[in-house]
Coordinates of C-alpha atoms in Angstrom, one line a residue:
M1 CA 96.3 132.9 97.4
T2 CA 98.1 134.8 100.2
R3 CA 100.6 132.8 101.6
R4 CA 100.6 132.8 105.3
K5 CA 104.6 133.4 106.8
L6 CA 106.4 131.5 109.0
T7 CA 109.3 130.8 110.9
V8 CA 110.6 127.4 111.0
A9 CA 113.8 125.4 112.4
V10 CA 115.3 122.5 110.6
T11 CA 118.4 120.1 111.9
G12 CA 119.9 118.4 109.3
L13 CA 122.2 120.5 107.0
N14 CA 124.4 117.8 106.0
N15 CA 124.2 117.2 102.1
I16 CA 126.7 115.5 101.2
D17 CA 127.2 111.1 99.8
S18 CA 125.3 110.4 103.2
P19 CA 122.9 113.2 103.5
G20 CA 121.1 114.2 106.2
P21 CA 117.2 115.3 105.6
G22 CA 117.3 118.5 106.4
I23 CA 117.9 120.0 102.9
P24 CA 114.5 117.9 101.3
V25 CA 112.3 118.9 104.3
A26 CA 113.9 122.9 103.6
R27 CA 113.2 122.5 99.9
A28 CA 109.4 121.1 100.5
L29 CA 108.9 123.9 103.2
K30 CA 110.4 126.7 99.9
E31 CA 107.9 124.7 98.0
S32 CA 104.5 125.0 100.7
V33 CA 101.5 126.2 98.8
E34 CA 99.6 127.2 101.8
F35 CA 102.4 128.9 104.4
D36 CA 105.8 131.5 102.8
I37 CA 108.3 130.1 105.1
R38 CA 111.2 131.7 106.5
V39 CA 113.6 128.9 107.0
I40 CA 115.9 129.0 110.0
G41 CA 118.9 126.0 109.7
L42 CA 120.1 124.7 113.1
S43 CA 123.5 123.2 112.5
Y44 CA 125.9 120.9 114.2
E45 CA 129.6 121.2 112.2
T46 CA 130.5 124.4 110.2
L47 CA 131.7 122.4 107.2
E48 CA 127.3 120.8 106.9
P49 CA 126.7 122.3 102.9
G50 CA 122.7 123.5 104.2
I51 CA 124.6 126.3 105.9
Y52 CA 125.2 128.1 102.9
M53 CA 122.3 126.7 100.5
R54 CA 121.1 130.4 100.2
E55 CA 118.1 129.4 98.3
F56 CA 116.5 126.4 101.0
V57 CA 118.1 128.1 103.8
D58 CA 117.7 132.1 105.0
K59 CA 119.9 131.3 108.2
T60 CA 121.3 129.3 110.6
Y61 CA 123.2 129.0 114.1
Q62 CA 124.9 126.4 115.3
I63 CA 123.6 124.5 118.2
P64 CA 125.3 122.0 120.8
L65 CA 125.8 118.0 120.7
P66 CA 123.3 115.7 121.5
S67 CA 125.1 115.3 124.1
A68 CA 126.0 118.3 125.6
G69 CA 122.4 117.4 127.0
T70 CA 118.8 119.4 127.0
A71 CA 119.7 122.4 129.7
I72 CA 122.4 123.8 126.5
L73 CA 119.8 122.6 123.9
K74 CA 117.0 124.4 125.3
E75 CA 119.0 127.8 126.3
R76 CA 120.6 128.2 122.6
L77 CA 116.9 127.8 121.2
A78 CA 116.2 130.5 123.6
Y79 CA 118.5 132.8 122.1
I80 CA 117.5 131.9 118.4
H81 CA 114.3 132.3 119.4
E82 CA 114.9 136.1 120.6
Q83 CA 116.3 136.4 117.3
E84 CA 114.1 134.7 115.1
N85 CA 110.6 134.1 116.7
L86 CA 110.6 130.0 115.5
D87 CA 107.1 128.9 114.9
V88 CA 107.9 125.4 114.9
I89 CA 111.1 123.3 115.2
I90 CA 112.3 119.8 112.8
P91 CA 114.4 117.7 114.0
N92 CA 115.9 115.4 111.8
F93 CA 118.6 113.0 113.2
D94 CA 117.6 110.0 115.5
A95 CA 120.7 110.9 117.6
E96 CA 119.6 114.5 118.5
L97 CA 115.5 113.6 119.1
H98 CA 115.1 112.3 122.8
N99 CA 116.9 115.6 123.8
F100 CA 114.0 117.7 121.2
I101 CA 111.1 115.2 122.8
K102 CA 112.2 115.7 125.9
I103 CA 111.9 120.1 126.1
Q104 CA 109.3 119.4 123.3
D105 CA 106.7 121.3 126.1
V106 CA 108.5 123.0 128.0
L107 CA 109.7 124.5 123.5
K108 CA 105.6 124.8 123.7
Q109 CA 104.8 126.0 126.9
Q110 CA 108.0 128.8 127.8
Y111 CA 108.4 129.8 124.2
G112 CA 105.0 129.0 121.9
I113 CA 107.1 126.8 119.9
A114 CA 105.3 124.2 117.9
T115 CA 107.0 120.6 117.1
A116 CA 105.3 117.5 116.0
L117 CA 107.1 114.8 117.7
P118 CA 106.2 111.1 119.3
T119 CA 105.9 110.4 122.6
M120 CA 108.9 109.3 124.1
E121 CA 107.1 105.9 124.8
Q122 CA 106.7 105.5 121.2
F123 CA 110.1 106.2 120.1
E124 CA 111.8 104.0 122.2
E125 CA 109.5 100.9 121.2
R126 CA 110.3 101.3 117.4
H127 CA 113.6 101.7 118.3
K128 CA 116.1 98.5 116.7
S129 CA 116.5 96.6 119.9
N130 CA 112.8 96.5 120.7
L131 CA 111.2 95.5 116.7
E132 CA 110.4 92.0 117.4
T133 CA 108.5 93.5 120.2
F134 CA 107.7 95.7 118.2
G135 CA 106.7 93.7 115.5
K136 CA 104.1 91.7 117.5
K137 CA 102.6 94.4 118.7
Y138 CA 101.0 96.0 115.6
G139 CA 101.2 92.3 113.2
V140 CA 104.1 93.1 111.8
E141 CA 106.8 90.5 110.3
V142 CA 110.3 91.5 111.2
P143 CA 113.8 89.6 110.7
K144 CA 115.0 88.0 114.1
S145 CA 117.7 90.0 116.3
R146 CA 119.5 90.4 119.1
M147 CA 121.0 93.6 121.0
I148 CA 124.6 92.3 122.2
Y149 CA 127.0 94.3 124.3
S150 CA 130.0 92.3 123.6
T151 CA 131.4 89.9 120.4
A152 CA 131.5 87.0 122.6
E153 CA 127.6 86.8 121.9
I154 CA 128.1 86.4 118.2
A155 CA 128.9 82.9 117.9
A156 CA 126.2 81.5 119.7
I157 CA 123.5 84.6 117.9
G158 CA 125.1 83.5 114.4
K159 CA 124.5 79.8 114.8
E160 CA 120.7 80.6 115.7
F161 CA 119.8 82.7 112.9
G162 CA 122.5 81.2 110.3
Y163 CA 124.8 83.7 107.9
P164 CA 124.7 85.8 106.5
L165 CA 123.1 88.4 109.2
V166 CA 122.9 92.2 109.7
V167 CA 125.0 94.1 112.4
K168 CA 123.5 97.6 113.2
G169 CA 123.8 100.4 115.2
K170 CA 122.1 102.2 117.2
Y171 CA 121.5 104.5 115.5
Y172 CA 123.0 104.6 112.2
D173 CA 124.7 101.9 109.6
A174 CA 124.4 98.2 109.1
S175 CA 126.9 95.8 107.6
I176 CA 126.4 92.7 106.1
A177 CA 128.8 89.7 107.8
S178 CA 129.1 86.4 106.2
T179 CA 131.2 85.0 108.8
P180 CA 131.7 85.5 112.9
E181 CA 135.2 87.2 112.2
Q182 CA 133.8 89.3 109.4
A183 CA 130.7 90.1 112.6
A184 CA 133.4 90.9 115.4
G185 CA 135.0 93.5 112.6
Y186 CA 131.6 95.0 112.4
F187 CA 130.4 95.4 115.6
H188 CA 134.0 97.3 116.2
K189 CA 133.6 99.8 114.0
I190 CA 129.9 100.4 114.5
S191 CA 130.3 100.1 118.2
A192 CA 133.5 103.1 118.1
K193 CA 131.2 105.5 116.5
W194 CA 127.9 104.9 117.9
G195 CA 128.6 103.2 121.2
L196 CA 127.0 100.2 122.2
P197 CA 124.5 98.0 122.5
I198 CA 125.0 96.8 118.8
I199 CA 122.2 94.6 117.5
L200 CA 122.6 91.7 115.5
Q201 CA 119.7 90.8 113.2
Q202 CA 119.0 88.0 110.6
F203 CA 119.3 88.4 107.5
V204 CA 116.4 87.8 104.8
S205 CA 116.7 87.9 101.0
G206 CA 114.3 89.8 98.6
N207 CA 114.1 93.2 98.0
E208 CA 114.4 96.5 99.6
V209 CA 110.9 98.7 99.8
N210 CA 111.0 101.6 102.0
I211 CA 107.8 103.7 102.7
T212 CA 107.7 108.0 103.8
A213 CA 104.8 108.7 106.2
I214 CA 103.5 110.7 108.4
G215 CA 101.3 110.7 111.6
D216 CA 99.1 113.0 113.3
G217 CA 99.1 112.0 116.4
N218 CA 95.3 110.7 116.6
G219 CA 95.7 107.5 114.4
A220 CA 95.5 108.8 111.4
C221 CA 98.4 108.6 108.6
L222 CA 97.9 111.9 106.3
G223 CA 100.0 110.3 103.7
A224 CA 102.4 107.4 102.5
V225 CA 104.6 107.2 99.4
P226 CA 106.2 104.0 98.6
M227 CA 110.2 104.0 96.8
R228 CA 112.6 101.2 95.2
K229 CA 115.9 102.0 95.8
L230 CA 117.8 102.3 92.1
Y231 CA 121.6 102.7 93.2
I232 CA 122.8 102.4 96.4
T233 CA 126.0 104.0 97.8
D234 CA 128.3 102.2 99.7
K235 CA 127.3 103.2 102.6
G236 CA 123.9 101.3 101.4
K237 CA 121.8 104.8 100.9
A238 CA 119.7 105.6 98.3
W239 CA 121.0 107.3 95.3
A240 CA 118.2 107.4 92.9
G241 CA 114.8 105.6 93.6
V242 CA 111.8 105.8 92.1
S243 CA 108.0 105.8 94.0
L244 CA 105.8 102.5 93.8
E245 CA 102.8 101.5 93.5
D246 CA 101.8 99.0 96.2
E247 CA 99.2 99.3 98.5
T248 CA 99.9 96.7 100.3
L249 CA 103.0 98.7 101.7
I250 CA 101.0 101.2 102.5
D251 CA 98.2 99.2 103.7
I252 CA 101.2 98.3 106.6
A253 CA 102.3 102.0 107.0
H254 CA 99.0 103.4 107.5
K255 CA 97.9 100.3 109.9
V256 CA 101.1 100.6 111.9
I257 CA 100.5 105.0 112.0
S258 CA 97.1 104.4 112.7
L259 CA 97.6 101.2 115.8
S260 CA 101.1 103.3 117.2
K261 CA 99.0 107.2 117.2
W262 CA 102.0 107.8 115.7
K263 CA 103.0 111.8 115.3
G264 CA 104.9 113.0 112.9
G265 CA 107.6 112.0 110.0
C266 CA 109.0 108.4 110.3
E267 CA 110.6 106.2 107.4
L268 CA 109.7 102.2 107.0
E269 CA 111.8 100.4 105.9
F270 CA 111.0 96.5 104.4
I271 CA 112.0 93.5 102.9
K272 CA 109.8 91.9 100.0
S273 CA 110.4 88.4 100.3
K274 CA 111.1 86.0 97.3
E275 CA 107.5 84.0 98.9
G276 CA 105.8 88.2 98.4
V277 CA 106.0 89.2 102.6
Y278 CA 106.8 92.0 103.8
Y279 CA 109.6 92.4 106.4
L280 CA 109.8 95.7 108.6
L281 CA 113.8 96.1 109.5
E282 CA 113.2 99.1 110.6
M283 CA 111.5 102.3 111.2
N284 CA 114.0 105.9 111.5
P285 CA 111.5 108.4 113.7
R286 CA 111.9 111.1 111.4
F287 CA 111.9 111.9 107.8
P288 CA 113.9 110.0 105.2
A289 CA 116.6 111.6 103.3
W290 CA 114.8 111.1 100.5
V291 CA 111.5 113.1 101.6
Y292 CA 111.4 115.4 99.0
L293 CA 110.3 112.6 96.5
A294 CA 106.9 112.6 98.4
K295 CA 106.7 116.5 97.2
G296 CA 107.7 115.2 93.3
C297 CA 104.7 113.1 94.0
G298 CA 102.5 114.8 94.7
Q299 CA 102.5 114.8 99.0
N300 CA 104.2 117.4 100.8
H301 CA 104.6 115.5 104.1
P302 CA 107.0 118.1 105.6
E303 CA 103.9 121.0 105.2
Y304 CA 101.3 118.6 106.2
L305 CA 104.0 118.8 109.3
V306 CA 104.1 122.1 110.0
K307 CA 100.4 121.4 109.9
I308 CA 99.6 119.4 112.5
A309 CA 102.3 121.1 114.7
I310 CA 100.5 124.4 114.6
G311 CA 97.6 122.2 115.7
E312 CA 95.4 122.6 112.1
K313 CA 94.1 120.0 110.4
A314 CA 95.1 118.1 107.6
D315 CA 93.7 116.1 104.7
V316 CA 94.5 112.2 104.7
Q317 CA 96.3 112.1 101.5
K318 CA 95.7 109.1 99.3
D319 CA 96.4 109.8 95.9
Y320 CA 100.8 110.1 94.4
Q321 CA 102.1 109.1 90.9
S322 CA 103.8 106.2 90.6
G323 CA 106.9 106.0 88.2
I324 CA 108.3 109.3 89.5
M325 CA 112.3 109.1 90.2
F326 CA 114.5 110.9 92.2
I327 CA 118.6 110.7 91.3
R328 CA 121.3 112.4 93.6
F329 CA 124.3 114.5 92.0
S330 CA 127.4 116.1 93.4
Q331 CA 127.8 119.8 92.3
D332 CA 130.7 122.4 93.9
M333 CA 129.6 125.1 95.8
I334 CA 131.7 128.7 96.0
V335 CA 131.8 129.8 99.1
P336 CA 133.7 133.1 100.7
M337 CA 136.1 132.1 103.4
K338 CA 134.5 135.0 105.3
D339 CA 131.2 132.7 105.5
F340 CA 132.5 129.6 107.2
E341 CA 135.2 132.2 109.2
T342 CA 131.3 134.0 110.0
I343 CA 129.3 130.7 111.0
S344 CA 132.9 129.8 113.2
T345 CA 133.4 132.9 115.1
Q346 CA 130.2 133.4 115.5
G347 CA 128.2 130.9 115.9
E348 CA 125.5 132.2 112.8
F349 CA 125.5 132.9 109.3

């Protein structure tokens, strides 16, 4: 079968100890059975390893940090599109999604660049600070949580929730505090990196299980693969995991995506309590860094996203292999200094 040629841009090339989803997404796109995809990397830093991983990324352009706003981002993407004739963009960081969602209609109407992103309302309602309301709306159990702006609020919430409790940043990072003093320390550490508010969440004991899924925006969950972490880094990231046969978890994912009419990739993070209750901890609004496991299990979620982005029908995939592991590894890439100088000085490589 002749594969159709497409050019797809991806962000999230920081394939480090806390990896972004960009390289797993690019890798899955390169293995698409329907499309022959040229992958354009969009980087924020010149030392993101994905820039130099030429087997997955054909060319890379630097783009402005999310704090620069939408006008500068749109201008930069217009230039990249002029050079590469982009068909689809897949953003892979929480912090950048707000900008991409705001300009997704402009990208389509002015440049013909497709995306598969949630609406701003969908993006905001699953935010960590709104998770309790989200759980009630869609019939999912969630731990109690409070959004705070000052360490003075910790004492009262600590009495209500009990210890340990979880201290979370609005975008990333989570730490478990056993005392009010620890909670205050994590408050300062996380807020210095990601800003306010900070979320305090009730700690639920049990096994962590995650699921990567993708919705078509019309209520269909096109694919879902659950995973249990086998090895966790000191930053709480999965360094190894195994796919699970868990119909209950899949049913919950299908229900959330169906009722919310979610569009695009997502990751649902749960704790399965000792009583067998699934508590939703987070709904991340993009593919997880372990999304290539879904491809290894028989569901190529990035390929499905490209299909819905360009307006093609994608069938619901229910079959996947359980008992398939992923194991990350580190290696040293050898990169000529001139390659680093090129991306640093010219903004593209």
